[in-house]
Coordinates of C-alpha atoms in Angstrom, one line a residue:
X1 CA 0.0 0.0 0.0
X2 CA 1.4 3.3 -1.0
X3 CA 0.6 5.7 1.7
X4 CA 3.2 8.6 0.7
X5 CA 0.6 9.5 -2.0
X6 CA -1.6 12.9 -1.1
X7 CA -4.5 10.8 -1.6
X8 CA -5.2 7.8 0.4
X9 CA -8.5 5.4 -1.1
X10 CA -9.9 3.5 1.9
X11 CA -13.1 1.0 1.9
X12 CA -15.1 -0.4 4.8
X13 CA -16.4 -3.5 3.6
X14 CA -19.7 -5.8 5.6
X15 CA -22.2 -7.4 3.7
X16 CA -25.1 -5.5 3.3
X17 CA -23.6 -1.8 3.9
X18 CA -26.1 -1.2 5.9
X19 CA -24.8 -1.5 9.9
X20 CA -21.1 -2.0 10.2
X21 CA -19.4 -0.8 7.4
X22 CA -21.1 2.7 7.4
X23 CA -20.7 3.2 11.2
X24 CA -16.5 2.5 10.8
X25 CA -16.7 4.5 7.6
X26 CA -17.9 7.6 9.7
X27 CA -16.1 7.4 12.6
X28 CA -12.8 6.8 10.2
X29 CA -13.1 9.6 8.2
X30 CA -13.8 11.5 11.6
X31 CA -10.6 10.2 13.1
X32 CA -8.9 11.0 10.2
X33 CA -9.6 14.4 9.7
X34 CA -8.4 15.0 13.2
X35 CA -5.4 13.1 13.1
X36 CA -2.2 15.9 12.9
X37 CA 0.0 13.2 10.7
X38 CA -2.8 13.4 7.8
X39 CA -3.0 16.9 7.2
X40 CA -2.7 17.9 3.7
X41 CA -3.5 14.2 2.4
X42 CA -6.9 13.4 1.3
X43 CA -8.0 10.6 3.1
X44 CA -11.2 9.3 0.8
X45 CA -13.4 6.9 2.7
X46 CA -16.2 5.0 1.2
X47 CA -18.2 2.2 2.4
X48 CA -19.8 -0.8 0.9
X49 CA -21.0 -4.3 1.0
X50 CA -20.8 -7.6 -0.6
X51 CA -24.4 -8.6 -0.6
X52 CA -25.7 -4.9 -0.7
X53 CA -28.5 -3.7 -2.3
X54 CA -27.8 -0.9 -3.6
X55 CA -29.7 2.1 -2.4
X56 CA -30.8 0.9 1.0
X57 CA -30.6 3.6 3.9
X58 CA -28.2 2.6 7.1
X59 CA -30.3 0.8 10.0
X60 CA -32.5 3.0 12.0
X61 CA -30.3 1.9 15.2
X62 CA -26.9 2.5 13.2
X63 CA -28.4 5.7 12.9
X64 CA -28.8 6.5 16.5
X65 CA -25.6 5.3 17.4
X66 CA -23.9 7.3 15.2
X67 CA -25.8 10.4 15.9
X68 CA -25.4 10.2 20.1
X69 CA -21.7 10.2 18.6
X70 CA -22.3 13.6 16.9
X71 CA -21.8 11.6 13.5
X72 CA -25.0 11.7 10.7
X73 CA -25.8 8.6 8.8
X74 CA -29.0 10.1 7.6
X75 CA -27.5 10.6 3.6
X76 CA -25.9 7.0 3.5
X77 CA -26.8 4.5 0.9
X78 CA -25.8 1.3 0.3
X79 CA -23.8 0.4 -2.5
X80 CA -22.5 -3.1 -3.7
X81 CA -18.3 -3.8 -3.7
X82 CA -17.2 -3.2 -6.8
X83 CA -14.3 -3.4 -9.1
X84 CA -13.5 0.1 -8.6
X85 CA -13.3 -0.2 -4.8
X86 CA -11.1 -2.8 -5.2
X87 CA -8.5 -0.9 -6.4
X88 CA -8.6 1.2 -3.6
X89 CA -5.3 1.6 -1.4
X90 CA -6.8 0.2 1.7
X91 CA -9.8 -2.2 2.0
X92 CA -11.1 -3.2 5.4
X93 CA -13.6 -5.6 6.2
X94 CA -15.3 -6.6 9.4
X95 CA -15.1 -10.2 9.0
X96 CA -12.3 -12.9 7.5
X97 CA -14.9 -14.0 5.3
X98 CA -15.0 -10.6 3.6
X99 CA -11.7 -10.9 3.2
X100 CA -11.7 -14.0 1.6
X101 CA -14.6 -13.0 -0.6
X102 CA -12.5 -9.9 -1.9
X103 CA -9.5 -11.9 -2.3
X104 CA -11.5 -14.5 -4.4
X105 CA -13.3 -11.8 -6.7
X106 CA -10.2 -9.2 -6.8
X107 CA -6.9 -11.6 -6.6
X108 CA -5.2 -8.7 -7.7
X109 CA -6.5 -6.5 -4.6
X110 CA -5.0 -8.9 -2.0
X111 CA -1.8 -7.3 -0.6
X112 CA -4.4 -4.2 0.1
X113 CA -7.0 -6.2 2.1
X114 CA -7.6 -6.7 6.0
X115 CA -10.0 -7.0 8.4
X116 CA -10.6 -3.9 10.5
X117 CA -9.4 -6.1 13.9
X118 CA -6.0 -7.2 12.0
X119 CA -5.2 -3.7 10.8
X120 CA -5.6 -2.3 13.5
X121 CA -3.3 -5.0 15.4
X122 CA -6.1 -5.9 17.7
X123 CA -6.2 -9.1 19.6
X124 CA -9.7 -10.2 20.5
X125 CA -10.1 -11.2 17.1
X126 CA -10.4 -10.5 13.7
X127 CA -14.3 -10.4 13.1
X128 CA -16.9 -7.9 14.2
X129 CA -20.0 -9.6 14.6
X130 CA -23.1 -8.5 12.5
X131 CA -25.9 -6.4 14.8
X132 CA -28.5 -6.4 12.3
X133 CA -31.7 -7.0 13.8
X134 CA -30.4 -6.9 16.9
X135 CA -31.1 -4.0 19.8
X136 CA -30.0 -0.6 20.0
X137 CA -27.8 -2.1 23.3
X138 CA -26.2 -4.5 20.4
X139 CA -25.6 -1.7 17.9
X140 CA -24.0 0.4 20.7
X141 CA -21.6 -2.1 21.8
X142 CA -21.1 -3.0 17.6
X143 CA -20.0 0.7 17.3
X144 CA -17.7 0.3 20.4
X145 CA -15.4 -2.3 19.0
X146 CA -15.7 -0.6 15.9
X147 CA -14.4 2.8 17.1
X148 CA -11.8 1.4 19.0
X149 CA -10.5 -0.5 16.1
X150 CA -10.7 2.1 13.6
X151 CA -8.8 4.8 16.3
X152 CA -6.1 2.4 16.1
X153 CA -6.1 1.7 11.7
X154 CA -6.1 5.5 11.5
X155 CA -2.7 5.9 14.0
X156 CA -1.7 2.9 12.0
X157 CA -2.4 4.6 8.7
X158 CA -0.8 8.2 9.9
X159 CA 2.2 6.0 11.3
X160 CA 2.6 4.0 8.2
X161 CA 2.8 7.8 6.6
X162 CA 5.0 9.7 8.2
X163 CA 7.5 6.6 8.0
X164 CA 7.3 6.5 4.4
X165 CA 8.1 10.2 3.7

């Protein structure tokens, strides 16, 4: 991954773009903007999904997590993985399976693709576990794990820069 470019491509991948990969979308574009070791690079964060429909608002409780956050998913819409996004210069997903699935589809994408969790050198795991349909008690502790491990990909990232300058 080249990270000494003044544009860095990043995509949050789940599978229906609808919960997870929205919420770490948000919060890593937040994290990014106030990160002191990014300024002057574009940081371009997208989100998608590999079973997404395309068009499909973020989950009402993703929604209120995000906003007792101070963070608005009230303009997302899902869209589908795509060839595009697979040339991005980071690709995150929340599970190993995501990974695999990206790998399979985008062989030529592979060197660029991690979970979230291994990114983000975290050791309870590598998967975060899919809230959909679940309470807004699930969500909040969904968006939890997620913030933690996307404060750490984003020092990760800004490290990974200012070593490469």
């Amino acid at each position: 991954m080249s990270v000494r470019a003044m544009c860095v491509r990043v995509v949050l991948v789940c599978t229906g773009n609808t919960c997870r990969s929205p919420m770490a979308a948000a919060l890593f574009e937040h994290y990014a903007r106030s990160e002191p070791r990014l300024e002057g690079v574009e940081v371009d964060v997208k989100s998608a999904g590999l079973q997404a429909v395309e068009g499909e608002p973020a989950s009402p409780a993703a929604v209120r997590a995000m906003r007792a956050r101070g963070l608005s998913l009230d303009d997302h819409r899902a869209r589908p993985f795509d060839g595009e996004m697979a040339s991005a210069d980071l690709i995150l997903t929340m599970t190993e399976r995501h990974k695999a699935e990206i790998i399979l589809r985008h062989p030529e994408a592979a060197a660029n693709v991690y979970t979230l969790k291994e990114y983000a050198a975290d050791p309870s795991g590598r998967d975060i576990a899919d809230p959909f349909g679940g309470d807004d008690e699930v969500y909040e502790a969904t968006l939890r794990e997620i913030e933690t491990a996307v404060a750490k990909a984003v020092e990760r990232l800004a490290k990974e820069r200012t070593q490469g300058q």
